[in-house]
Amino acid sequence: MKKLLSISFLLMLIFSVSGIAQQVTLPADSTVVTNHEVSIKGKKIPYSATTGTQPVWDDNGNPIAALFYTYYKRTDIKDDTMRPLVISFNGGPGSASVWMHLAYTGPKILKIDDEGYPIQPYGVKDNPHSILDVADIVFVNPVNTGYSRILDPEADRRQFFGVNQDIAYLSKWINAFVHRVNRWRSPKYLIGESYGTTRVSGLANSLQNSQWMYLNGVILVSPTELGIHSGAGRREGPLGAALRVPYFTAAAWYHNKLPSDLQSKDLDEVLEISEKYSLETLMPIIAKGGFVSDSERDQAATEMARLSGISKKAILQYNLDVPTSFYWKELLREEGYTVGRLDSRYKGIDRTDGGDSPDFNSELTSWLHSFTPAINYYFQNELNWNTDIKYNMFGPVHPWDRSNNNTGENLRQAMAQNPYLHVLTQSGYYDGATKYFDAKYTMWQIDPSGKMKDRLSFKGYRSGHMMYLRAEDLKNANDDIREFIKNSIPPAGTPAKY
């Protein structure tokens, strides 16, 4: 009898544990609200943080996915009619919103050193430069990023994972969120980083034309090509080869690899030289391909070597079209280091000094080093969000359908239809993935007519893909957003017309 009871108890325990395991799912609709205070520019700002989930519904109104978000709202503002709302996305695709959430615009930032390197103990601290003094912010995690998940096991994954699919379901989700928090009258802004710029450029047009929601601004942080003159997700041929040279110049300047006459100049000055050469001289030479004269090719390789910090021989071996992956390996090869892809200030160590690309992305491992413990600590201990679900820094979203990427044209169309809509581009000079000169070119090409160029602006910073990790650029970049918001809200009563 005792043995039988023991077996029965064991079976009950197994079933009980199994039942608990099955219940580790994300609620479709939930909120946790906490209240806080932060000092921004010397002034105390009280705010609430609403952390939770909001469903993605199918056509029949059934929840098929839940998106995890965090909404920061300043609480000493009685009338939010003209209080801006910033809707924030990161990229990937497949990246959580953690990066800009805990390092850029939000009220808390990582405990890191002034150049962005991890320090222990890990954690978060107040962000004295947050834009929460001038705007409320919601950080959104698309499906399978952060704590966001598909709820319906029968749901077709393909409806979430693609350029246009992503835009379609997120525009509906944003509409529902704005309605829930009663912010239809507020000036609204989208900010996206990296692939998030593809997302928000498409969303600007989708929100206008399918949700009838008009924006005041779109902020592109380290933007992709937005489908403009790009193949396989990147710029190729003479255009791509020429546009990447100013990035080479920036990285070489940082690591003191330029000849003395260039190295002695300020970064902005030397980049101006590199940009002019790349557009006006190098691109036409590369366009001639194998029919360029030997003297032109040799002269171009000589000047490229001066501007890039790598050898003329290596440049000629690549027919003047030097891949960035090779550059990350080559620049500091003789010193035994590689440089980072997303931020070339960071150094890495490979198994061998030989080869044509680094073993790993030195900057990304450094960032994950500090971001992962901080975000997991922050939600549980300061925002009171508890779950056994894993926080996906990078989630499973592939295969990603990249076809029909017309997001640059989507953004142009949104601007043309909406005279209030302004666009700010922010880029780090040392970003070797979404290069700053590529970003400038994208900005130039968004509106080929030039009729809207007064609503397009660019800001560059002396850091990489996540320029805000560097203390000086955290301040400057947030101030640039403040100024952008101020300038893109028209005086009361100003009509939206040409």
CSV table of C-alpha atoms in Angstrom, one decimal:
chain,number,residue,atom,x,y,z
A,1,MET,CA,0.0,0.0,0.0
A,2,LYS,CA,2.8,2.4,0.9
A,3,LYS,CA,4.6,1.6,-2.4
A,4,LEU,CA,1.3,2.2,-4.3
A,5,LEU,CA,0.9,5.5,-2.6
A,6,SER,CA,4.5,6.5,-3.5
A,7,ILE,CA,3.9,5.6,-7.2
A,8,SER,CA,0.6,7.6,-7.2
A,9,PHE,CA,2.3,10.6,-5.6
A,10,LEU,CA,5.1,10.3,-8.1
A,11,LEU,CA,2.6,10.3,-11.0
A,12,MET,CA,0.8,13.2,-9.6
A,13,LEU,CA,4.0,15.2,-9.3
A,14,ILE,CA,5.0,14.4,-12.9
A,15,PHE,CA,1.5,15.5,-14.1
A,16,SER,CA,1.7,18.6,-11.9
A,17,VAL,CA,5.1,19.6,-13.2
A,18,SER,CA,4.0,18.8,-16.8
A,19,GLY,CA,1.0,21.0,-16.3
A,20,ILE,CA,3.1,23.9,-15.0
A,21,ALA,CA,5.5,23.6,-17.9
A,22,GLN,CA,2.6,23.8,-20.3
A,23,GLN,CA,1.4,27.0,-18.7
A,24,VAL,CA,4.7,28.9,-19.4
A,25,THR,CA,3.1,31.0,-22.1
A,26,LEU,CA,2.8,34.7,-22.8
A,27,PRO,CA,-0.6,36.3,-21.9
A,28,ALA,CA,-2.2,37.8,-25.0
A,29,ASP,CA,-3.2,41.0,-23.1
A,30,SER,CA,-1.6,42.2,-19.9
A,31,THR,CA,-0.2,45.3,-18.2
A,32,VAL,CA,2.0,46.0,-15.2
A,33,VAL,CA,2.3,49.7,-14.2
A,34,THR,CA,5.1,51.2,-12.0
A,35,ASN,CA,5.9,54.8,-11.2
A,36,HIS,CA,9.4,56.4,-11.2
A,37,GLU,CA,11.3,59.6,-11.4
A,38,VAL,CA,14.4,60.6,-13.4
A,39,SER,CA,16.5,63.8,-13.6
A,40,ILE,CA,16.9,65.0,-17.1
A,41,LYS,CA,18.9,68.1,-17.8
A,42,GLY,CA,18.8,68.9,-14.1
A,43,LYS,CA,15.0,68.7,-13.8
A,44,LYS,CA,13.0,65.9,-12.0
A,45,ILE,CA,10.7,64.2,-14.4
A,46,PRO,CA,8.0,61.9,-12.9
A,47,TYR,CA,6.8,59.1,-15.2
A,48,SER,CA,4.9,55.8,-15.3
A,49,ALA,CA,6.2,52.7,-17.0
A,50,THR,CA,3.5,50.4,-18.4
A,51,THR,CA,5.0,47.0,-19.4
A,52,GLY,CA,2.8,44.4,-21.0
A,53,THR,CA,1.4,42.6,-24.0
A,54,GLN,CA,-1.1,43.6,-26.6
A,55,PRO,CA,-2.5,41.1,-29.1
A,56,VAL,CA,-2.1,40.8,-32.8
A,57,TRP,CA,-5.5,39.6,-34.1
A,58,ASP,CA,-6.4,37.7,-37.1
A,59,ASP,CA,-9.2,38.7,-39.5
A,60,ASN,CA,-11.8,37.0,-37.2
A,61,GLY,CA,-10.7,38.9,-34.1
A,62,ASN,CA,-8.8,36.0,-32.5
A,63,PRO,CA,-5.4,36.7,-30.9
A,64,ILE,CA,-2.7,34.9,-32.9
A,65,ALA,CA,0.4,36.6,-31.4
A,66,ALA,CA,1.2,38.9,-28.4
A,67,LEU,CA,3.6,41.8,-28.7
A,68,PHE,CA,5.6,42.8,-25.6
A,69,TYR,CA,6.0,46.6,-25.1
A,70,THR,CA,7.1,49.2,-22.6
A,71,TYR,CA,5.4,52.5,-22.6
A,72,TYR,CA,6.9,55.5,-20.7
A,73,LYS,CA,4.6,58.4,-20.0
A,74,ARG,CA,5.5,61.6,-18.2
A,75,THR,CA,2.9,62.0,-15.4
A,76,ASP,CA,3.0,65.7,-14.6
A,77,ILE,CA,1.5,66.7,-17.9
A,78,LYS,CA,-2.2,67.3,-17.6
A,79,ASP,CA,-3.0,67.9,-21.3
A,80,ASP,CA,-1.1,65.6,-23.7
A,81,THR,CA,-2.8,67.1,-26.8
A,82,MET,CA,0.5,68.4,-28.1
A,83,ARG,CA,2.7,66.0,-26.2
A,84,PRO,CA,4.7,64.0,-28.7
A,85,LEU,CA,4.5,60.2,-28.8
A,86,VAL,CA,7.6,58.3,-30.1
A,87,ILE,CA,7.2,54.7,-31.2
A,88,SER,CA,10.5,52.9,-31.2
A,89,PHE,CA,11.7,49.8,-33.0
A,90,ASN,CA,15.1,48.1,-33.4
A,91,GLY,CA,16.0,46.0,-36.4
A,92,GLY,CA,17.7,42.7,-37.3
A,93,PRO,CA,15.2,41.6,-38.5
A,94,GLY,CA,14.8,39.6,-35.4
A,95,SER,CA,16.3,42.1,-32.9
A,96,ALA,CA,14.5,43.0,-29.7
A,97,SER,CA,13.9,46.7,-28.8
A,98,VAL,CA,16.5,46.4,-26.0
A,99,TRP,CA,19.2,48.4,-27.7
A,100,MET,CA,17.6,51.8,-27.9
A,101,HIS,CA,15.4,51.1,-24.9
A,102,LEU,CA,18.3,50.6,-22.5
A,103,ALA,CA,21.0,52.7,-24.1
A,104,TYR,CA,19.5,55.7,-26.0
A,105,THR,CA,16.2,57.5,-25.6
A,106,GLY,CA,14.6,55.7,-22.5
A,107,PRO,CA,14.9,56.9,-18.9
A,108,LYS,CA,17.4,54.1,-18.0
A,109,ILE,CA,20.7,53.2,-19.6
A,110,LEU,CA,23.3,50.6,-19.2
A,111,LYS,CA,26.1,50.8,-16.7
A,112,ILE,CA,29.0,51.0,-19.2
A,113,ASP,CA,32.1,53.2,-19.5
A,114,ASP,CA,32.1,56.4,-21.4
A,115,GLU,CA,33.2,54.7,-24.7
A,116,GLY,CA,30.5,52.0,-24.4
A,117,TYR,CA,32.5,49.0,-23.1
A,118,PRO,CA,31.0,46.7,-20.5
A,119,ILE,CA,31.8,47.0,-16.8
A,120,GLN,CA,30.8,45.0,-13.8
A,121,PRO,CA,28.7,44.9,-11.8
A,122,TYR,CA,26.2,44.9,-14.6
A,123,GLY,CA,23.0,46.9,-14.4
A,124,VAL,CA,21.2,50.1,-15.3
A,125,LYS,CA,21.3,53.7,-14.2
A,126,ASP,CA,19.3,56.9,-14.8
A,127,ASN,CA,19.6,58.4,-18.3
A,128,PRO,CA,20.2,62.2,-17.8
A,129,HIS,CA,19.8,62.7,-21.6
A,130,SER,CA,16.5,60.8,-22.2
A,131,ILE,CA,14.0,62.5,-24.5
A,132,LEU,CA,11.2,61.7,-21.9
A,133,ASP,CA,11.2,65.3,-20.9
A,134,VAL,CA,9.8,66.3,-24.3
A,135,ALA,CA,8.1,63.1,-25.5
A,136,ASP,CA,6.5,59.9,-24.3
A,137,ILE,CA,8.0,56.7,-25.7
A,138,VAL,CA,6.8,53.2,-26.4
A,139,PHE,CA,9.3,50.5,-27.2
A,140,VAL,CA,7.8,47.7,-29.3
A,141,ASN,CA,9.1,44.1,-29.8
A,142,PRO,CA,7.9,42.5,-33.1
A,143,VAL,CA,6.9,38.8,-33.1
A,144,ASN,CA,9.5,36.5,-31.6
A,145,THR,CA,11.7,39.3,-30.3
A,146,GLY,CA,12.0,40.2,-26.7
A,147,TYR,CA,9.1,38.4,-24.9
A,148,SER,CA,6.8,38.7,-28.0
A,149,ARG,CA,5.5,35.3,-29.3
A,150,ILE,CA,3.2,33.6,-31.7
A,151,LEU,CA,0.2,32.3,-29.6
A,152,ASP,CA,-1.6,30.2,-32.2
A,153,PRO,CA,0.4,27.1,-33.1
A,154,GLU,CA,-1.6,26.9,-36.3
A,155,ALA,CA,-0.8,30.5,-37.4
A,156,ASP,CA,1.2,30.8,-40.6
A,157,ARG,CA,4.6,32.2,-39.7
A,158,ARG,CA,4.9,33.8,-43.1
A,159,GLN,CA,2.4,36.5,-42.2
A,160,PHE,CA,4.9,38.0,-39.8
A,161,PHE,CA,8.4,37.5,-41.3
A,162,GLY,CA,9.0,39.7,-44.3
A,163,VAL,CA,9.5,43.3,-45.3
A,164,ASN,CA,5.8,44.0,-46.2
A,165,GLN,CA,4.3,41.4,-43.8
A,166,ASP,CA,6.1,43.1,-40.9
A,167,ILE,CA,4.8,46.5,-41.9
A,168,ALA,CA,1.2,45.3,-42.4
A,169,TYR,CA,0.6,43.7,-39.0
A,170,LEU,CA,2.6,46.3,-37.1
A,171,SER,CA,0.6,49.2,-38.6
A,172,LYS,CA,-2.6,47.6,-37.2
A,173,TRP,CA,-1.0,47.0,-33.9
A,174,ILE,CA,0.1,50.6,-33.6
A,175,ASN,CA,-3.4,51.8,-34.5
A,176,ALA,CA,-4.8,49.7,-31.6
A,177,PHE,CA,-2.1,50.9,-29.2
A,178,VAL,CA,-2.6,54.6,-29.9
A,179,HIS,CA,-6.4,54.1,-29.5
A,180,ARG,CA,-5.9,52.3,-26.2
A,181,VAL,CA,-3.6,55.0,-24.7
A,182,ASN,CA,-5.8,57.8,-26.2
A,183,ARG,CA,-3.1,59.5,-28.1
A,184,TRP,CA,-4.7,60.2,-31.4
A,185,ARG,CA,-4.3,64.0,-31.1
A,186,SER,CA,-0.6,63.8,-30.1
A,187,PRO,CA,2.1,64.5,-32.7
A,188,LYS,CA,3.5,61.1,-33.5
A,189,TYR,CA,7.0,59.9,-34.4
A,190,LEU,CA,8.6,56.7,-35.5
A,191,ILE,CA,12.2,55.9,-34.7
A,192,GLY,CA,14.0,52.8,-36.0
A,193,GLU,CA,17.5,51.5,-35.9
A,194,SER,CA,19.2,49.5,-38.7
A,195,TYR,CA,16.6,47.2,-40.2
A,196,GLY,CA,14.2,49.1,-38.0
A,197,THR,CA,14.7,52.0,-40.5
A,198,THR,CA,13.3,49.7,-43.3
A,199,ARG,CA,10.4,49.0,-40.9
A,200,VAL,CA,9.5,52.6,-40.0
A,201,SER,CA,9.9,53.9,-43.5
A,202,GLY,CA,7.3,51.4,-44.7
A,203,LEU,CA,5.2,52.1,-41.6
A,204,ALA,CA,5.0,55.8,-42.3
A,205,ASN,CA,3.2,55.2,-45.6
A,206,SER,CA,1.2,52.2,-44.3
A,207,LEU,CA,-0.1,54.2,-41.3
A,208,GLN,CA,-1.2,57.0,-43.5
A,209,ASN,CA,-2.9,55.0,-46.2
A,210,SER,CA,-4.3,52.0,-44.3
A,211,GLN,CA,-4.8,53.4,-40.7
A,212,TRP,CA,-5.2,57.1,-41.6
A,213,MET,CA,-2.6,58.0,-39.0
A,214,TYR,CA,-0.4,60.9,-40.0
A,215,LEU,CA,3.1,61.5,-38.5
A,216,ASN,CA,5.2,64.5,-37.8
A,217,GLY,CA,8.5,62.7,-38.0
A,218,VAL,CA,10.5,59.6,-38.8
A,219,ILE,CA,14.0,59.1,-37.3
A,220,LEU,CA,16.4,56.7,-39.1
A,221,VAL,CA,19.2,55.5,-36.9
A,222,SER,CA,22.0,53.8,-38.8
A,223,PRO,CA,19.7,53.2,-41.8
A,224,THR,CA,19.7,50.4,-44.4
A,225,GLU,CA,19.4,51.2,-48.1
A,226,LEU,CA,15.5,51.2,-47.9
A,227,GLY,CA,15.5,49.3,-51.2
A,228,ILE,CA,17.1,52.2,-53.0
A,229,HIS,CA,19.7,51.1,-55.6
A,230,SER,CA,20.5,47.9,-53.6
A,231,GLY,CA,20.8,44.3,-54.6
A,232,ALA,CA,20.6,41.4,-52.1
A,233,GLY,CA,20.1,43.9,-49.3
A,234,ARG,CA,23.2,45.9,-50.1
A,235,ARG,CA,24.7,48.3,-52.6
A,236,GLU,CA,26.8,46.7,-55.2
A,237,GLY,CA,29.0,47.6,-58.2
A,238,PRO,CA,30.7,50.9,-58.7
A,239,LEU,CA,28.2,52.7,-56.4
A,240,GLY,CA,28.7,50.3,-53.4
A,241,ALA,CA,32.5,50.2,-53.9
A,242,ALA,CA,32.8,54.0,-53.9
A,243,LEU,CA,30.3,54.7,-51.0
A,244,ARG,CA,32.2,52.5,-48.6
A,245,VAL,CA,35.6,54.3,-48.9
A,246,PRO,CA,34.7,57.2,-46.6
A,247,TYR,CA,33.9,54.6,-43.9
A,248,PHE,CA,37.4,53.1,-44.5
A,249,THR,CA,38.8,56.6,-44.0
A,250,ALA,CA,37.0,57.0,-40.7
A,251,ALA,CA,38.1,53.7,-39.3
A,252,ALA,CA,41.7,54.2,-40.5
A,253,TRP,CA,41.7,57.7,-38.9
A,254,TYR,CA,40.5,56.4,-35.6
A,255,HIS,CA,43.3,53.7,-35.5
A,256,ASN,CA,46.0,56.2,-36.7
A,257,LYS,CA,46.6,54.4,-40.0
A,258,LEU,CA,46.4,57.3,-42.4
A,259,PRO,CA,49.5,59.1,-43.8
A,260,SER,CA,50.6,62.0,-41.6
A,261,ASP,CA,49.1,64.8,-43.8
A,262,LEU,CA,45.6,63.3,-43.5
A,263,GLN,CA,46.0,61.9,-39.9
A,264,SER,CA,46.8,65.4,-38.7
A,265,LYS,CA,43.5,66.8,-39.9
A,266,ASP,CA,40.2,66.7,-37.9
A,267,LEU,CA,37.9,63.7,-38.8
A,268,ASP,CA,35.3,65.9,-40.4
A,269,GLU,CA,37.9,67.5,-42.7
A,270,VAL,CA,39.4,64.2,-43.8
A,271,LEU,CA,36.0,62.7,-44.4
A,272,GLU,CA,35.1,65.6,-46.7
A,273,ILE,CA,38.2,64.9,-48.8
A,274,SER,CA,37.3,61.2,-48.9
A,275,GLU,CA,33.6,61.8,-49.9
A,276,LYS,CA,34.6,64.1,-52.7
A,277,TYR,CA,37.1,61.7,-54.1
A,278,SER,CA,34.8,58.7,-53.9
A,279,LEU,CA,31.9,60.4,-55.7
A,280,GLU,CA,33.7,62.5,-58.2
A,281,THR,CA,36.8,60.4,-59.1
A,282,LEU,CA,36.6,56.9,-57.9
A,283,MET,CA,33.1,55.9,-59.0
A,284,PRO,CA,33.6,56.8,-62.7
A,285,ILE,CA,36.9,54.9,-62.7
A,286,ILE,CA,35.4,51.7,-61.2
A,287,ALA,CA,32.5,52.0,-63.7
A,288,LYS,CA,34.9,51.5,-66.5
A,289,GLY,CA,35.7,48.0,-65.2
A,290,GLY,CA,38.4,46.1,-67.1
A,291,PHE,CA,38.6,48.8,-69.7
A,292,VAL,CA,40.0,51.5,-67.4
A,293,SER,CA,43.6,52.5,-68.3
A,294,ASP,CA,46.4,51.0,-66.3
A,295,SER,CA,47.5,54.5,-65.2
A,296,GLU,CA,44.0,55.4,-64.0
A,297,ARG,CA,43.7,52.1,-62.1
A,298,ASP,CA,47.2,52.5,-60.5
A,299,GLN,CA,46.5,56.1,-59.5
A,300,ALA,CA,43.1,55.2,-58.0
A,301,ALA,CA,44.7,52.4,-56.0
A,302,THR,CA,47.4,54.8,-54.7
A,303,GLU,CA,44.8,57.3,-53.5
A,304,MET,CA,42.5,54.6,-52.1
A,305,ALA,CA,45.5,53.3,-50.1
A,306,ARG,CA,46.1,56.8,-48.7
A,307,LEU,CA,42.4,57.1,-47.7
A,308,SER,CA,41.9,53.6,-46.3
A,309,GLY,CA,45.0,52.7,-44.4
A,310,ILE,CA,45.5,49.4,-46.3
A,311,SER,CA,48.0,48.6,-49.0
A,312,LYS,CA,47.8,49.5,-52.6
A,313,LYS,CA,48.6,45.8,-53.4
A,314,ALA,CA,45.6,44.6,-51.5
A,315,ILE,CA,43.3,47.1,-53.2
A,316,LEU,CA,44.5,46.1,-56.7
A,317,GLN,CA,44.0,42.5,-55.9
A,318,TYR,CA,40.3,43.4,-55.4
A,319,ASN,CA,40.2,45.5,-58.6
A,320,LEU,CA,39.5,48.6,-56.5
A,321,ASP,CA,36.3,47.0,-55.0
A,322,VAL,CA,37.4,46.1,-51.5
A,323,PRO,CA,34.9,44.1,-49.4
A,324,THR,CA,34.2,45.4,-45.9
A,325,SER,CA,34.7,41.9,-44.5
A,326,PHE,CA,38.3,41.9,-45.8
A,327,TYR,CA,38.9,45.4,-44.5
A,328,TRP,CA,37.9,44.4,-41.0
A,329,LYS,CA,40.6,41.7,-41.1
A,330,GLU,CA,43.2,43.7,-43.0
A,331,LEU,CA,43.4,47.1,-41.3
A,332,LEU,CA,45.1,45.9,-38.1
A,333,ARG,CA,46.4,42.6,-39.4
A,334,GLU,CA,50.1,43.4,-38.7
A,335,GLU,CA,49.2,44.2,-35.1
A,336,GLY,CA,47.3,40.9,-34.7
A,337,TYR,CA,43.8,42.4,-34.4
A,338,THR,CA,40.6,42.7,-36.3
A,339,VAL,CA,38.2,45.6,-36.2
A,340,GLY,CA,34.5,45.4,-35.5
A,341,ARG,CA,31.7,45.3,-38.1
A,342,LEU,CA,29.1,47.5,-36.5
A,343,ASP,CA,31.7,49.7,-34.7
A,344,SER,CA,35.2,49.6,-35.9
A,345,ARG,CA,36.6,51.2,-32.8
A,346,TYR,CA,36.4,47.7,-31.2
A,347,LYS,CA,39.2,45.2,-31.6
A,348,GLY,CA,39.0,41.4,-31.9
A,349,ILE,CA,41.5,38.5,-31.8
A,350,ASP,CA,41.3,35.7,-34.4
A,351,ARG,CA,42.7,32.2,-34.3
A,352,THR,CA,45.1,33.2,-37.0
A,353,ASP,CA,46.2,36.4,-38.5
A,354,GLY,CA,45.7,35.0,-42.0
A,355,GLY,CA,42.3,34.9,-43.8
A,356,ASP,CA,40.0,37.4,-45.5
A,357,SER,CA,37.4,38.0,-42.7
A,358,PRO,CA,37.2,38.1,-38.9
A,359,ASP,CA,36.2,35.1,-36.9
A,360,PHE,CA,33.6,37.0,-35.0
A,361,ASN,CA,32.1,40.5,-34.5
A,362,SER,CA,34.1,42.0,-31.7
A,363,GLU,CA,31.6,44.8,-31.0
A,364,LEU,CA,28.5,42.6,-30.9
A,365,THR,CA,30.0,40.3,-28.3
A,366,SER,CA,31.0,43.3,-26.2
A,367,TRP,CA,27.4,44.7,-26.4
A,368,LEU,CA,25.7,41.4,-25.6
A,369,HIS,CA,28.1,41.2,-22.6
A,370,SER,CA,26.4,44.2,-21.0
A,371,PHE,CA,22.9,44.4,-22.5
A,372,THR,CA,21.7,40.8,-21.7
A,373,PRO,CA,22.1,40.8,-17.9
A,374,ALA,CA,20.9,44.4,-17.7
A,375,ILE,CA,17.6,43.9,-19.6
A,376,ASN,CA,16.8,40.7,-17.7
A,377,TYR,CA,17.5,42.4,-14.4
A,378,TYR,CA,15.6,45.5,-15.3
A,379,PHE,CA,12.2,44.0,-16.3
A,380,GLN,CA,12.1,41.7,-13.2
A,381,ASN,CA,13.5,44.0,-10.5
A,382,GLU,CA,12.5,47.5,-11.6
A,383,LEU,CA,9.4,47.1,-13.8
A,384,ASN,CA,8.0,44.1,-11.9
A,385,TRP,CA,7.5,42.0,-15.1
A,386,ASN,CA,8.1,38.3,-14.2
A,387,THR,CA,8.0,35.4,-16.7
A,388,ASP,CA,9.8,32.2,-17.4
A,389,ILE,CA,9.8,33.0,-21.1
A,390,LYS,CA,13.3,33.7,-22.5
A,391,TYR,CA,14.0,37.3,-23.5
A,392,ASN,CA,15.1,37.0,-27.2
A,393,MET,CA,17.9,39.4,-27.9
A,394,PHE,CA,17.7,38.0,-31.4
A,395,GLY,CA,14.7,35.8,-32.2
A,396,PRO,CA,13.8,33.2,-34.8
A,397,VAL,CA,12.3,35.1,-37.7
A,398,HIS,CA,13.9,33.5,-40.7
A,399,PRO,CA,13.4,32.9,-43.5
A,400,TRP,CA,12.7,36.5,-43.9
A,401,ASP,CA,10.9,37.6,-47.1
A,402,ARG,CA,12.9,40.5,-48.5
A,403,SER,CA,11.1,40.8,-51.8
A,404,ASN,CA,9.4,44.0,-53.0
A,405,ASN,CA,11.3,46.2,-50.6
A,406,ASN,CA,10.1,49.7,-51.7
A,407,THR,CA,10.4,51.3,-48.3
A,408,GLY,CA,12.4,54.2,-49.5
A,409,GLU,CA,9.7,55.0,-52.0
A,410,ASN,CA,7.1,54.4,-49.3
A,411,LEU,CA,8.8,57.1,-47.2
A,412,ARG,CA,9.0,59.5,-50.1
A,413,GLN,CA,5.3,59.0,-50.8
A,414,ALA,CA,4.4,59.5,-47.2
A,415,MET,CA,6.3,62.8,-47.2
A,416,ALA,CA,4.7,64.0,-50.4
A,417,GLN,CA,1.2,63.3,-49.0
A,418,ASN,CA,1.9,64.8,-45.7
A,419,PRO,CA,3.6,68.3,-45.6
A,420,TYR,CA,4.1,68.0,-41.8
A,421,LEU,CA,6.3,64.9,-42.1
A,422,HIS,CA,10.1,65.4,-41.5
A,423,VAL,CA,12.9,62.8,-41.6
A,424,LEU,CA,16.1,62.8,-39.5
A,425,THR,CA,19.0,60.4,-40.3
A,426,GLN,CA,21.6,59.6,-37.6
A,427,SER,CA,24.7,57.7,-38.3
A,428,GLY,CA,28.0,56.7,-36.7
A,429,TYR,CA,31.2,57.3,-38.8
A,430,TYR,CA,32.7,54.0,-37.6
A,431,ASP,CA,29.8,51.8,-38.6
A,432,GLY,CA,31.0,49.3,-41.2
A,433,ALA,CA,27.6,47.6,-41.7
A,434,THR,CA,25.2,50.5,-42.3
A,435,LYS,CA,27.8,52.9,-43.4
A,436,TYR,CA,27.3,56.7,-42.9
A,437,PHE,CA,28.0,57.7,-46.5
A,438,ASP,CA,25.5,55.1,-47.6
A,439,ALA,CA,23.0,56.7,-45.3
A,440,LYS,CA,23.8,60.1,-46.8
A,441,TYR,CA,23.2,58.7,-50.3
A,442,THR,CA,19.9,57.2,-49.2
A,443,MET,CA,18.8,60.6,-47.9
A,444,TRP,CA,19.8,62.2,-51.2
A,445,GLN,CA,17.8,59.6,-53.1
A,446,ILE,CA,14.6,59.5,-51.1
A,447,ASP,CA,13.4,62.6,-52.9
A,448,PRO,CA,15.1,62.9,-56.3
A,449,SER,CA,13.1,66.0,-57.1
A,450,GLY,CA,14.7,68.0,-54.3
A,451,LYS,CA,11.4,69.6,-53.5
A,452,MET,CA,11.3,68.1,-50.0
A,453,LYS,CA,15.0,68.4,-49.0
A,454,ASP,CA,14.3,71.0,-46.4
A,455,ARG,CA,12.5,68.3,-44.5
A,456,LEU,CA,15.4,65.8,-44.7
A,457,SER,CA,18.4,66.2,-42.4
A,458,PHE,CA,21.5,64.2,-41.4
A,459,LYS,CA,23.6,64.0,-38.2
A,460,GLY,CA,26.9,62.1,-37.9
A,461,TYR,CA,28.7,61.0,-34.7
A,462,ARG,CA,32.1,59.8,-33.8
A,463,SER,CA,31.1,56.3,-32.9
A,464,GLY,CA,29.5,53.3,-34.6
A,465,HIS,CA,26.2,51.6,-35.3
A,466,MET,CA,24.9,52.3,-31.8
A,467,MET,CA,26.4,55.8,-31.6
A,468,TYR,CA,24.6,56.4,-28.3
A,469,LEU,CA,26.8,54.0,-26.4
A,470,ARG,CA,29.5,56.6,-26.4
A,471,ALA,CA,28.7,59.1,-23.6
A,472,GLU,CA,29.4,62.3,-25.7
A,473,ASP,CA,27.2,61.0,-28.6
A,474,LEU,CA,24.4,59.9,-26.2
A,475,LYS,CA,24.0,63.5,-25.2
A,476,ASN,CA,24.4,64.9,-28.7
A,477,ALA,CA,22.2,62.4,-30.4
A,478,ASN,CA,19.3,62.9,-27.9
A,479,ASP,CA,19.7,66.6,-28.2
A,480,ASP,CA,19.4,66.3,-32.0
A,481,ILE,CA,16.2,64.4,-31.6
A,482,ARG,CA,14.8,67.1,-29.2
A,483,GLU,CA,15.6,69.7,-31.8
A,484,PHE,CA,14.1,67.6,-34.6
A,485,ILE,CA,10.9,67.2,-32.6
A,486,LYS,CA,10.8,70.9,-31.8
A,487,ASN,CA,11.3,71.9,-35.5
A,488,SER,CA,8.8,69.4,-36.9
A,489,ILE,CA,5.8,70.5,-34.8
A,490,PRO,CA,4.3,73.5,-36.6
A,491,PRO,CA,2.9,76.5,-34.8
A,492,ALA,CA,-0.7,76.1,-33.7
A,493,GLY,CA,-3.1,76.6,-36.6
A,494,THR,CA,-0.6,76.0,-39.4
A,495,PRO,CA,-2.3,74.2,-42.2
A,496,ALA,CA,-0.8,71.1,-43.7
A,497,LYS,CA,-0.6,72.3,-47.3
A,498,TYR,CA,1.9,73.2,-50.0
